[in-house]
Each structure stands twice: as C-alpha cells, then as structure tokens.
Amino acid sequence: MSKRIDVNDLNVYYSKFRAVEGVSINIEAKSVTAFIGPSGCGKSTFLRTLNRMHEVIPGGRVEGEVLLDGDNLYAPGVDPVTVRSQIGMVFQRPNPFPTMSIRDNVLAGVKLNGKKIAKSDADALVEKSLRGANLWNEVKDRLDKPGAGLSGGQQQRLCIARTIAVKPDVILMDEPCSALDPISTLAIEDLINELKNDYTVVIVTHNMQQAARVSDKTAFFNIAGTGKPGKLIEYNDTATIFSNPAEQATEDYVSGRFG
Ligand SMILES: Nc1ncnc2c1ncn2[C@@H]1O[C@H](COP(=O)(O)OP(=O)(O)OP(=O)(O)O)[C@@H](O)[C@H]1O
Ligand SMILES: [Mg+2]
C-alpha cells in the first residue's frame, strides 16, 4: 500500500556537522518525487533519513519529524528495521548478492525480515516481484543461476524486485540509473512510471531529463558553500520547476548555468 511522507523541519547531522538544515516537505502517495541539486548538497543524506538508514552511519542523527501516513518514524519505540521494510531503498550501484541465485536474491529482503515462507508462496512471490520489476521474461528460465550473471540493468531491476518483494509502502532510489546504459536507463524509467501505481517513489537524480520524464514533483536542494548545510530551495510540480521556477538558483541549476 502506498503511503505519504510528511517531513517537518528536519536537521540532519554527521556528528557535529549539520549536513542538511530545516527541510519540510510533503510527498504524496502514489507519486514520483525527484530530488535534484549539486553534488554535496545533501540529497543522499536526506533520502536516507526517510527510512532511518542515516543513523547506521556513526555520528548520524536527526532532529525533526518524518511522518509516514501521520506516524512519526522517529518516535520512541519505533523499530528502525520495521521502518526499513516499509520504506525500501535502491542504491546507485546495483548490489545483488553475487553468488546467491536470482530467486534467492529476490527473497533476500523477505528472509532478512525474519519471515518464514512456504516454497509455493515463495515461488509466487518471486514471480510477482520479478514481473513487477519487468525482469521476469528475461530470467524465468535461470532463476537458480547467480545474480552476478545478469547485466547491470538487469541487476538493478533485480534489486528493485528484491525491494518490492518486501511489499513496502515507499521506494527510495538514489541515482538508480547512474551506472546504467541509456537502454537500461529507459527500462528503469518505464518501471518507475509503473511503480507509482502502487508505491510512493522518491528518486535522486543528476539527470535533468530523467527528472522531467519520470517525476510528478521535483525538489531542488542547494548549498551556500563548502561546510554549509544543504537546504531545500524549492519544491513544486516538475513542470513548474523546469519551466517557471520561483527561485533564481533553481532556474540556474535546471538550465545548466551553475557553479
Ligand atoms: N558518512 C559521512 N560522514 C560525514 N559526512 C558525510 C558523510 N556522508 C556525506 N557526508 C557529507 O554530507 C554532505 C552531503 O553529502 P551527500 O552525500 O548527502 O550529498 P549529495 O547531494 O548526495 O551529493 P552527490 O550528488 O555527490 O551524491 C557532504 O558535505 C558530505 O561530505
Ligand atoms: Mg548522493
């Protein structure tokens, strides 16, 4: 089930360094939101706070609230492992378990969450997740072969299958296409477009065309200088951000006049 995310005045730290300051944003369910901005402005850092991955980094902490359909992920007593099963993440480099079979890769997240699952249910879940990731037809005859035997684009779709097998509410993607060729990139973009029927998707991208193609809303982050915190500068419908932004910095960034 797709859920909304509401962030209220979030500050994000690495020990004493405030990497991201004062972010408030409302992310709709069943939509695709793109995070854009220059390198080092805190896009990945902020993204990782949305499923409590930030705090696994030593010194990583946050102030403020992240609400998933109204429930604060940072409230006392909330289990971060449960949060990470509700809000899945896909990384820049496809990271399947290389020696594990394709089938077991799809089930890896489910097993990590300690769920026992009967063979027939597992088979059905593997097929459904691989179909959902647009990978089934390419791998259905070699489910017992290692994940490392797939192309980069296939591996990334395998990672997406692993993420959706857990049945999350939200899928976070940090530059999921940056290691992929243009054809695989378009395959992932098509997939993102389908995923938003069922999930809330947040994607970090450096590719302006990609943000324009896949997202409904775009958030532009920026930093005033080295050592300064990243901030959310502007957040709006993607069409508005690209054609008629309110801030000069946004205009400069999306038109490539930057730095
Ligand atoms: N593990 C870490 N420990 C300390 N500081 C970090 C850590 N990871 C990131 N930072 C710092 O936090 C700031 C934001 O980094 P972040 O990786 O979130 O930027 P980004 O917008 O994702 O950049 P890019 O577009 O290059 O991926 C940077 O100043 C970075 O050096
Ligand atoms: Mg990053």
PDB file of C-alpha atoms and ligand atoms in Angstrom:
ATOM      1  CA  MET A   1       0.000   0.000   0.000  1.00  0.00           C
ATOM      2  CA  SER A   2       1.276   3.366  -0.969  1.00  0.00           C
ATOM      3  CA  LYS A   3       1.683   5.960   1.791  1.00  0.00           C
ATOM      4  CA  ARG A   4       2.501   9.656   2.004  1.00  0.00           C
ATOM      5  CA  ILE A   5       5.523  11.151   3.741  1.00  0.00           C
ATOM      6  CA  ASP A   6       5.490  14.448   5.582  1.00  0.00           C
ATOM      7  CA  VAL A   7       8.754  15.881   6.852  1.00  0.00           C
ATOM      8  CA  ASN A   8       8.711  18.660   9.422  1.00  0.00           C
ATOM      9  CA  ASP A   9      11.763  20.860   9.983  1.00  0.00           C
ATOM     10  CA  LEU A  10      14.384  18.141   9.663  1.00  0.00           C
ATOM     11  CA  ASN A  11      18.035  18.771  10.509  1.00  0.00           C
ATOM     12  CA  VAL A  12      20.495  16.026   9.675  1.00  0.00           C
ATOM     13  CA  TYR A  13      23.925  15.648  11.279  1.00  0.00           C
ATOM     14  CA  TYR A  14      27.155  13.732  10.910  1.00  0.00           C
ATOM     15  CA  SER A  15      28.404  14.178  14.474  1.00  0.00           C
ATOM     16  CA  LYS A  16      28.670  17.988  14.831  1.00  0.00           C
ATOM     17  CA  PHE A  17      28.395  18.740  11.106  1.00  0.00           C
ATOM     18  CA  ARG A  18      24.918  19.790  10.090  1.00  0.00           C
ATOM     19  CA  ALA A  19      24.679  18.393   6.571  1.00  0.00           C
ATOM     20  CA  VAL A  20      21.024  19.261   5.923  1.00  0.00           C
ATOM     21  CA  GLU A  21      19.036  22.051   7.543  1.00  0.00           C
ATOM     22  CA  GLY A  22      15.379  22.767   8.120  1.00  0.00           C
ATOM     23  CA  VAL A  23      13.742  20.602   5.475  1.00  0.00           C
ATOM     24  CA  SER A  24       9.955  20.448   5.414  1.00  0.00           C
ATOM     25  CA  ILE A  25       8.317  18.633   2.532  1.00  0.00           C
ATOM     26  CA  ASN A  26       5.070  16.802   1.789  1.00  0.00           C
ATOM     27  CA  ILE A  27       5.398  13.824  -0.513  1.00  0.00           C
ATOM     28  CA  GLU A  28       2.148  12.481  -1.926  1.00  0.00           C
ATOM     29  CA  ALA A  29       1.272   8.790  -2.040  1.00  0.00           C
ATOM     30  CA  LYS A  30       1.338   7.142  -5.480  1.00  0.00           C
ATOM     31  CA  SER A  31       3.560   9.776  -6.985  1.00  0.00           C
ATOM     32  CA  VAL A  32       7.153  10.119  -8.116  1.00  0.00           C
ATOM     33  CA  THR A  33       9.213  12.851  -6.487  1.00  0.00           C
ATOM     34  CA  ALA A  34      12.659  13.756  -7.812  1.00  0.00           C
ATOM     35  CA  PHE A  35      15.419  15.249  -5.639  1.00  0.00           C
ATOM     36  CA  ILE A  36      17.871  17.324  -7.651  1.00  0.00           C
ATOM     37  CA  GLY A  37      20.769  19.616  -6.783  1.00  0.00           C
ATOM     38  CA  PRO A  38      24.557  19.924  -6.985  1.00  0.00           C
ATOM     39  CA  SER A  39      26.951  17.348  -5.557  1.00  0.00           C
ATOM     40  CA  GLY A  40      27.292  17.562  -1.791  1.00  0.00           C
ATOM     41  CA  CYS A  41      24.027  19.414  -1.158  1.00  0.00           C
ATOM     42  CA  GLY A  42      22.675  16.540   0.944  1.00  0.00           C
ATOM     43  CA  LYS A  43      20.292  14.684  -1.377  1.00  0.00           C
ATOM     44  CA  SER A  44      21.549  11.220  -0.387  1.00  0.00           C
ATOM     45  CA  THR A  45      21.829  12.205   3.256  1.00  0.00           C
ATOM     46  CA  PHE A  46      18.264  13.485   3.336  1.00  0.00           C
ATOM     47  CA  LEU A  47      16.960  10.482   1.372  1.00  0.00           C
ATOM     48  CA  ARG A  48      18.497   8.112   3.921  1.00  0.00           C
ATOM     49  CA  THR A  49      16.689   9.843   6.756  1.00  0.00           C
ATOM     50  CA  LEU A  50      13.378   8.855   5.160  1.00  0.00           C
ATOM     51  CA  ASN A  51      13.888   5.197   6.107  1.00  0.00           C
ATOM     52  CA  ARG A  52      16.241   5.612   9.069  1.00  0.00           C
ATOM     53  CA  MET A  53      19.281   4.430   7.129  1.00  0.00           C
ATOM     54  CA  HIS A  54      21.155   7.608   8.079  1.00  0.00           C
ATOM     55  CA  GLU A  55      21.549   6.550  11.686  1.00  0.00           C
ATOM     56  CA  VAL A  56      23.542   3.403  10.811  1.00  0.00           C
ATOM     57  CA  ILE A  57      26.416   5.797   9.989  1.00  0.00           C
ATOM     58  CA  PRO A  58      28.473   6.530  13.150  1.00  0.00           C
ATOM     59  CA  GLY A  59      27.554  10.016  14.394  1.00  0.00           C
ATOM     60  CA  GLY A  60      24.469  10.061  12.169  1.00  0.00           C
ATOM     61  CA  ARG A  61      21.438  11.651  13.812  1.00  0.00           C
ATOM     62  CA  VAL A  62      18.435  13.824  13.020  1.00  0.00           C
ATOM     63  CA  GLU A  63      16.232  16.433  14.632  1.00  0.00           C
ATOM     64  CA  GLY A  64      12.648  16.900  13.495  1.00  0.00           C
ATOM     65  CA  GLU A  65       9.901  14.604  12.271  1.00  0.00           C
ATOM     66  CA  VAL A  66       9.330  12.229   9.395  1.00  0.00           C
ATOM     67  CA  LEU A  67       5.713  11.071   9.245  1.00  0.00           C
ATOM     68  CA  LEU A  68       4.588   8.035   7.258  1.00  0.00           C
ATOM     69  CA  ASP A  69       0.836   8.465   6.836  1.00  0.00           C
ATOM     70  CA  GLY A  70       0.956  10.510  10.030  1.00  0.00           C
ATOM     71  CA  ASP A  71       3.127   8.193  12.140  1.00  0.00           C
ATOM     72  CA  ASN A  72       6.491   9.617  13.163  1.00  0.00           C
ATOM     73  CA  LEU A  73       9.265   7.227  12.118  1.00  0.00           C
ATOM     74  CA  TYR A  74      11.477   8.742  14.811  1.00  0.00           C
ATOM     75  CA  ALA A  75       9.032   8.375  17.699  1.00  0.00           C
ATOM     76  CA  PRO A  76      10.385   6.479  20.715  1.00  0.00           C
ATOM     77  CA  GLY A  77       9.830   2.741  20.415  1.00  0.00           C
ATOM     78  CA  VAL A  78       9.670   2.650  16.616  1.00  0.00           C
ATOM     79  CA  ASP A  79      11.848  -0.191  15.305  1.00  0.00           C
ATOM     80  CA  PRO A  80      14.139   1.035  12.501  1.00  0.00           C
ATOM     81  CA  VAL A  81      14.182  -2.455  10.960  1.00  0.00           C
ATOM     82  CA  THR A  82      10.400  -2.320  10.555  1.00  0.00           C
ATOM     83  CA  VAL A  83      10.710   1.174   9.084  1.00  0.00           C
ATOM     84  CA  ARG A  84      13.204  -0.104   6.503  1.00  0.00           C
ATOM     85  CA  SER A  85      10.807  -2.861   5.437  1.00  0.00           C
ATOM     86  CA  GLN A  86       8.037  -0.275   4.945  1.00  0.00           C
ATOM     87  CA  ILE A  87      10.324   2.124   3.104  1.00  0.00           C
ATOM     88  CA  GLY A  88      12.686   0.268   0.790  1.00  0.00           C
ATOM     89  CA  MET A  89      15.807   1.586  -0.863  1.00  0.00           C
ATOM     90  CA  VAL A  90      17.518   1.028  -4.205  1.00  0.00           C
ATOM     91  CA  PHE A  91      21.129   2.194  -4.493  1.00  0.00           C
ATOM     92  CA  GLN A  92      23.307   3.776  -7.154  1.00  0.00           C
ATOM     93  CA  ARG A  93      25.313   0.627  -7.880  1.00  0.00           C
ATOM     94  CA  PRO A  94      23.189  -2.482  -8.338  1.00  0.00           C
ATOM     95  CA  ASN A  95      24.054  -4.589  -5.293  1.00  0.00           C
ATOM     96  CA  PRO A  96      22.631  -8.082  -5.689  1.00  0.00           C
ATOM     97  CA  PHE A  97      24.311 -10.816  -3.658  1.00  0.00           C
ATOM     98  CA  PRO A  98      26.629 -12.057  -6.439  1.00  0.00           C
ATOM     99  CA  THR A  99      26.831 -15.773  -5.607  1.00  0.00           C
ATOM    100  CA  MET A 100      23.214 -16.054  -4.494  1.00  0.00           C
ATOM    101  CA  SER A 101      20.712 -17.275  -7.085  1.00  0.00           C
ATOM    102  CA  ILE A 102      18.368 -14.842  -8.795  1.00  0.00           C
ATOM    103  CA  ARG A 103      15.489 -16.456  -6.908  1.00  0.00           C
ATOM    104  CA  ASP A 104      17.196 -16.125  -3.511  1.00  0.00           C
ATOM    105  CA  ASN A 105      18.180 -12.547  -4.292  1.00  0.00           C
ATOM    106  CA  VAL A 106      14.502 -11.674  -4.732  1.00  0.00           C
ATOM    107  CA  LEU A 107      13.688 -13.339  -1.422  1.00  0.00           C
ATOM    108  CA  ALA A 108      16.690 -11.929   0.466  1.00  0.00           C
ATOM    109  CA  GLY A 109      14.888  -8.929   1.939  1.00  0.00           C
ATOM    110  CA  VAL A 110      11.892 -11.006   2.963  1.00  0.00           C
ATOM    111  CA  LYS A 111      14.138 -13.516   4.744  1.00  0.00           C
ATOM    112  CA  LEU A 112      16.128 -10.710   6.354  1.00  0.00           C
ATOM    113  CA  ASN A 113      12.917  -9.548   7.964  1.00  0.00           C
ATOM    114  CA  GLY A 114      12.683 -12.996   9.587  1.00  0.00           C
ATOM    115  CA  LYS A 115       9.567 -14.052   7.703  1.00  0.00           C
ATOM    116  CA  LYS A 116       9.085 -17.803   7.215  1.00  0.00           C
ATOM    117  CA  ILE A 117       7.654 -18.528   3.819  1.00  0.00           C
ATOM    118  CA  ALA A 118       6.401 -21.790   2.228  1.00  0.00           C
ATOM    119  CA  LYS A 119       8.014 -22.910  -1.058  1.00  0.00           C
ATOM    120  CA  SER A 120       4.860 -22.393  -3.137  1.00  0.00           C
ATOM    121  CA  ASP A 121       4.296 -18.926  -1.646  1.00  0.00           C
ATOM    122  CA  ALA A 122       7.950 -18.119  -2.264  1.00  0.00           C
ATOM    123  CA  ASP A 123       7.663 -19.163  -5.912  1.00  0.00           C
ATOM    124  CA  ALA A 124       4.605 -16.967  -6.364  1.00  0.00           C
ATOM    125  CA  LEU A 125       6.296 -14.023  -4.659  1.00  0.00           C
ATOM    126  CA  VAL A 126       9.435 -14.416  -6.779  1.00  0.00           C
ATOM    127  CA  GLU A 127       7.397 -14.393  -9.976  1.00  0.00           C
ATOM    128  CA  LYS A 128       5.210 -11.471  -8.898  1.00  0.00           C
ATOM    129  CA  SER A 129       8.202  -9.374  -7.811  1.00  0.00           C
ATOM    130  CA  LEU A 130      10.191 -10.123 -10.964  1.00  0.00           C
ATOM    131  CA  ARG A 131       7.159  -9.306 -13.101  1.00  0.00           C
ATOM    132  CA  GLY A 132       6.713  -6.092 -11.127  1.00  0.00           C
ATOM    133  CA  ALA A 133      10.334  -5.213 -11.876  1.00  0.00           C
ATOM    134  CA  ASN A 134       9.921  -6.016 -15.603  1.00  0.00           C
ATOM    135  CA  LEU A 135      12.538  -8.745 -15.344  1.00  0.00           C
ATOM    136  CA  TRP A 136      10.540 -11.990 -15.308  1.00  0.00           C
ATOM    137  CA  ASN A 137      10.704 -12.785 -19.009  1.00  0.00           C
ATOM    138  CA  GLU A 138      14.453 -12.319 -19.088  1.00  0.00           C
ATOM    139  CA  VAL A 139      15.245 -14.564 -16.115  1.00  0.00           C
ATOM    140  CA  LYS A 140      12.408 -17.066 -15.705  1.00  0.00           C
ATOM    141  CA  ASP A 141      14.479 -19.909 -17.179  1.00  0.00           C
ATOM    142  CA  ARG A 142      17.504 -19.268 -14.996  1.00  0.00           C
ATOM    143  CA  LEU A 143      16.172 -18.456 -11.550  1.00  0.00           C
ATOM    144  CA  ASP A 144      18.751 -20.739  -9.942  1.00  0.00           C
ATOM    145  CA  LYS A 145      21.703 -19.058 -11.635  1.00  0.00           C
ATOM    146  CA  PRO A 146      23.733 -16.461  -9.702  1.00  0.00           C
ATOM    147  CA  GLY A 147      22.661 -12.821  -9.647  1.00  0.00           C
ATOM    148  CA  ALA A 148      26.130 -11.777 -10.819  1.00  0.00           C
ATOM    149  CA  GLY A 149      25.395 -13.314 -14.239  1.00  0.00           C
ATOM    150  CA  LEU A 150      22.964 -10.547 -15.139  1.00  0.00           C
ATOM    151  CA  SER A 151      23.757  -7.313 -16.966  1.00  0.00           C
ATOM    152  CA  GLY A 152      23.980  -4.105 -14.941  1.00  0.00           C
ATOM    153  CA  GLY A 153      20.483  -3.031 -15.924  1.00  0.00           C
ATOM    154  CA  GLN A 154      19.098  -6.463 -15.115  1.00  0.00           C
ATOM    155  CA  GLN A 155      20.895  -6.435 -11.771  1.00  0.00           C
ATOM    156  CA  GLN A 156      19.312  -3.088 -10.947  1.00  0.00           C
ATOM    157  CA  ARG A 157      15.872  -4.472 -11.819  1.00  0.00           C
ATOM    158  CA  LEU A 158      16.698  -7.498  -9.652  1.00  0.00           C
ATOM    159  CA  CYS A 159      17.393  -5.112  -6.778  1.00  0.00           C
ATOM    160  CA  ILE A 160      14.066  -3.421  -7.434  1.00  0.00           C
ATOM    161  CA  ALA A 161      12.396  -6.875  -7.397  1.00  0.00           C
ATOM    162  CA  ARG A 162      14.085  -7.571  -4.047  1.00  0.00           C
ATOM    163  CA  THR A 163      12.781  -4.254  -2.734  1.00  0.00           C
ATOM    164  CA  ILE A 164       9.177  -4.776  -3.861  1.00  0.00           C
ATOM    165  CA  ALA A 165       9.133  -8.402  -2.620  1.00  0.00           C
ATOM    166  CA  VAL A 166       9.052  -6.963   0.903  1.00  0.00           C
ATOM    167  CA  LYS A 167       5.837  -5.098  -0.066  1.00  0.00           C
ATOM    168  CA  PRO A 168       6.975  -1.659   1.035  1.00  0.00           C
ATOM    169  CA  ASP A 169       4.838   1.470   1.083  1.00  0.00           C
ATOM    170  CA  VAL A 170       7.565   3.691  -0.298  1.00  0.00           C
ATOM    171  CA  ILE A 171      10.580   3.077  -2.542  1.00  0.00           C
ATOM    172  CA  LEU A 172      13.613   5.355  -2.284  1.00  0.00           C
ATOM    173  CA  MET A 173      16.099   5.347  -5.153  1.00  0.00           C
ATOM    174  CA  ASP A 174      19.479   7.067  -5.029  1.00  0.00           C
ATOM    175  CA  GLU A 175      20.677   7.662  -8.609  1.00  0.00           C
ATOM    176  CA  PRO A 176      19.450   4.203  -9.662  1.00  0.00           C
ATOM    177  CA  CYS A 177      20.471   4.685 -13.301  1.00  0.00           C
ATOM    178  CA  SER A 178      23.853   6.362 -12.956  1.00  0.00           C
ATOM    179  CA  ALA A 179      25.735   3.098 -13.592  1.00  0.00           C
ATOM    180  CA  LEU A 180      23.474   2.040 -16.473  1.00  0.00           C
ATOM    181  CA  ASP A 181      23.495   2.432 -20.244  1.00  0.00           C
ATOM    182  CA  PRO A 182      20.740   4.505 -21.946  1.00  0.00           C
ATOM    183  CA  ILE A 183      18.573   1.472 -22.841  1.00  0.00           C
ATOM    184  CA  SER A 184      18.649   0.092 -19.312  1.00  0.00           C
ATOM    185  CA  THR A 185      18.006   3.605 -18.022  1.00  0.00           C
ATOM    186  CA  LEU A 186      14.856   3.877 -20.110  1.00  0.00           C
ATOM    187  CA  ALA A 187      13.767   0.432 -18.856  1.00  0.00           C
ATOM    188  CA  ILE A 188      14.144   1.607 -15.258  1.00  0.00           C
ATOM    189  CA  GLU A 189      12.294   4.850 -16.044  1.00  0.00           C
ATOM    190  CA  ASP A 190       9.397   2.875 -17.552  1.00  0.00           C
ATOM    191  CA  LEU A 191       9.390   0.734 -14.468  1.00  0.00           C
ATOM    192  CA  ILE A 192       9.320   3.765 -12.147  1.00  0.00           C
ATOM    193  CA  ASN A 193       6.324   5.026 -14.093  1.00  0.00           C
ATOM    194  CA  GLU A 194       4.533   1.727 -13.417  1.00  0.00           C
ATOM    195  CA  LEU A 195       5.646   1.518  -9.800  1.00  0.00           C
ATOM    196  CA  LYS A 196       3.834   4.708  -8.932  1.00  0.00           C
ATOM    197  CA  ASN A 197       0.511   2.919  -9.445  1.00  0.00           C
ATOM    198  CA  ASP A 198       1.299   1.001  -6.277  1.00  0.00           C
ATOM    199  CA  TYR A 199       4.051   2.844  -4.466  1.00  0.00           C
ATOM    200  CA  THR A 200       5.278   6.236  -3.433  1.00  0.00           C
ATOM    201  CA  VAL A 201       8.608   6.694  -5.211  1.00  0.00           C
ATOM    202  CA  VAL A 202      11.385   9.145  -4.381  1.00  0.00           C
ATOM    203  CA  ILE A 203      14.344   9.305  -6.745  1.00  0.00           C
ATOM    204  CA  VAL A 204      17.603  11.238  -6.543  1.00  0.00           C
ATOM    205  CA  THR A 205      18.967  12.052  -9.975  1.00  0.00           C
ATOM    206  CA  HIS A 206      21.614  14.245 -11.606  1.00  0.00           C
ATOM    207  CA  ASN A 207      19.902  13.774 -14.938  1.00  0.00           C
ATOM    208  CA  MET A 208      17.545  16.685 -15.575  1.00  0.00           C
ATOM    209  CA  GLN A 209      15.835  14.922 -18.486  1.00  0.00           C
ATOM    210  CA  GLN A 210      15.226  11.965 -16.242  1.00  0.00           C
ATOM    211  CA  ALA A 211      13.706  14.107 -13.507  1.00  0.00           C
ATOM    212  CA  ALA A 212      11.494  15.779 -16.110  1.00  0.00           C
ATOM    213  CA  ARG A 213      10.459  12.425 -17.613  1.00  0.00           C
ATOM    214  CA  VAL A 214       9.684  10.401 -14.517  1.00  0.00           C
ATOM    215  CA  SER A 215       8.642  12.720 -11.723  1.00  0.00           C
ATOM    216  CA  ASP A 216       5.416  14.479 -10.774  1.00  0.00           C
ATOM    217  CA  LYS A 217       7.113  16.749  -8.253  1.00  0.00           C
ATOM    218  CA  THR A 218      10.671  17.981  -8.029  1.00  0.00           C
ATOM    219  CA  ALA A 219      12.612  19.206  -5.010  1.00  0.00           C
ATOM    220  CA  PHE A 220      15.699  21.346  -5.649  1.00  0.00           C
ATOM    221  CA  PHE A 221      18.364  21.282  -2.919  1.00  0.00           C
ATOM    222  CA  ASN A 222      21.389  23.567  -2.756  1.00  0.00           C
ATOM    223  CA  ILE A 223      24.314  24.594  -0.552  1.00  0.00           C
ATOM    224  CA  ALA A 224      25.592  28.101   0.021  1.00  0.00           C
ATOM    225  CA  GLY A 225      29.201  26.851   0.175  1.00  0.00           C
ATOM    226  CA  THR A 226      31.542  24.155   1.451  1.00  0.00           C
ATOM    227  CA  GLY A 227      30.846  23.274   5.070  1.00  0.00           C
ATOM    228  CA  LYS A 228      27.423  24.899   4.938  1.00  0.00           C
ATOM    229  CA  PRO A 229      24.291  22.771   5.324  1.00  0.00           C
ATOM    230  CA  GLY A 230      22.214  21.739   2.348  1.00  0.00           C
ATOM    231  CA  LYS A 231      18.729  23.217   2.154  1.00  0.00           C
ATOM    232  CA  LEU A 232      15.571  22.594   0.229  1.00  0.00           C
ATOM    233  CA  ILE A 233      15.315  25.645  -2.005  1.00  0.00           C
ATOM    234  CA  GLU A 234      12.182  24.945  -3.994  1.00  0.00           C
ATOM    235  CA  TYR A 235       9.612  22.185  -4.295  1.00  0.00           C
ATOM    236  CA  ASN A 236       6.802  22.146  -6.817  1.00  0.00           C
ATOM    237  CA  ASP A 237       5.241  20.334  -9.762  1.00  0.00           C
ATOM    238  CA  THR A 238       8.035  19.142 -12.016  1.00  0.00           C
ATOM    239  CA  ALA A 239       6.702  21.163 -14.954  1.00  0.00           C
ATOM    240  CA  THR A 240       6.849  24.343 -12.862  1.00  0.00           C
ATOM    241  CA  ILE A 241      10.363  23.644 -11.542  1.00  0.00           C
ATOM    242  CA  PHE A 242      11.642  23.171 -15.078  1.00  0.00           C
ATOM    243  CA  SER A 243       9.718  25.857 -16.910  1.00  0.00           C
ATOM    244  CA  ASN A 244       8.862  28.524 -14.398  1.00  0.00           C
ATOM    245  CA  PRO A 245      10.730  28.181 -11.077  1.00  0.00           C
ATOM    246  CA  ALA A 246      10.313  30.829  -8.397  1.00  0.00           C
ATOM    247  CA  GLU A 247      13.994  30.957  -7.375  1.00  0.00           C
ATOM    248  CA  GLN A 248      16.900  32.155  -9.474  1.00  0.00           C
ATOM    249  CA  ALA A 249      19.116  29.333  -8.117  1.00  0.00           C
ATOM    250  CA  THR A 250      16.606  26.757  -9.349  1.00  0.00           C
ATOM    251  CA  GLU A 251      16.469  28.394 -12.747  1.00  0.00           C
ATOM    252  CA  ASP A 252      20.269  28.417 -12.980  1.00  0.00           C
ATOM    253  CA  TYR A 253      20.533  24.779 -11.971  1.00  0.00           C
ATOM    254  CA  VAL A 254      17.855  23.321 -14.219  1.00  0.00           C
ATOM    255  CA  SER A 255      19.094  25.311 -17.195  1.00  0.00           C
ATOM    256  CA  GLY A 256      22.683  24.136 -16.629  1.00  0.00           C
ATOM    257  CA  ARG A 257      24.018  27.581 -15.709  1.00  0.00           C
ATOM    258  CA  PHE A 258      25.547  26.605 -12.420  1.00  0.00           C
ATOM    259  CA  GLY A 259      28.701  26.903 -10.344  1.00  0.00           C
TER     260      GLY A 259
HETATM  261  N1  LIG B   1      29.423   9.348   6.150  1.00  0.00           N
HETATM  262  C1  LIG B   1      29.601  10.658   6.174  1.00  0.00           C
HETATM  263  N2  LIG B   1      30.273  11.250   7.170  1.00  0.00           N
HETATM  264  C2  LIG B   1      30.470  12.591   7.206  1.00  0.00           C
HETATM  265  N3  LIG B   1      29.998  13.445   6.298  1.00  0.00           N
HETATM  266  C3  LIG B   1      29.318  12.921   5.269  1.00  0.00           C
HETATM  267  C4  LIG B   1      29.075  11.514   5.137  1.00  0.00           C
HETATM  268  N4  LIG B   1      28.366  11.303   4.011  1.00  0.00           N
HETATM  269  C5  LIG B   1      28.179  12.516   3.457  1.00  0.00           C
HETATM  270  N5  LIG B   1      28.743  13.495   4.207  1.00  0.00           N
HETATM  271  C6  LIG B   1      28.736  14.926   3.914  1.00  0.00           C
HETATM  272  O1  LIG B   1      27.395  15.396   3.913  1.00  0.00           O
HETATM  273  C7  LIG B   1      27.214  16.352   2.862  1.00  0.00           C
HETATM  274  C8  LIG B   1      26.093  15.889   1.943  1.00  0.00           C
HETATM  275  O2  LIG B   1      26.532  14.705   1.265  1.00  0.00           O
HETATM  276  P1  LIG B   1      25.538  13.844   0.355  1.00  0.00           P
HETATM  277  O3  LIG B   1      26.254  12.600   0.020  1.00  0.00           O
HETATM  278  O4  LIG B   1      24.245  13.723   1.042  1.00  0.00           O
HETATM  279  O5  LIG B   1      25.381  14.790  -0.907  1.00  0.00           O
HETATM  280  P2  LIG B   1      24.642  14.512  -2.289  1.00  0.00           P
HETATM  281  O6  LIG B   1      23.767  15.679  -2.558  1.00  0.00           O
HETATM  282  O7  LIG B   1      24.029  13.170  -2.277  1.00  0.00           O
HETATM  283  O8  LIG B   1      25.871  14.534  -3.326  1.00  0.00           O
HETATM  284  P3  LIG B   1      26.090  13.704  -4.688  1.00  0.00           P
HETATM  285  O9  LIG B   1      25.222  14.367  -5.715  1.00  0.00           O
HETATM  286  O10 LIG B   1      27.557  13.896  -4.983  1.00  0.00           O
HETATM  287  O11 LIG B   1      25.729  12.274  -4.433  1.00  0.00           O
HETATM  288  C9  LIG B   1      28.569  16.493   2.178  1.00  0.00           C
HETATM  289  O12 LIG B   1      29.221  17.603   2.720  1.00  0.00           O
HETATM  290  C10 LIG B   1      29.272  15.220   2.533  1.00  0.00           C
HETATM  291  O13 LIG B   1      30.669  15.384   2.533  1.00  0.00           O
HETATM  292 MG    MG B   2      24.338  11.405  -3.382  1.00  0.00          MG
END
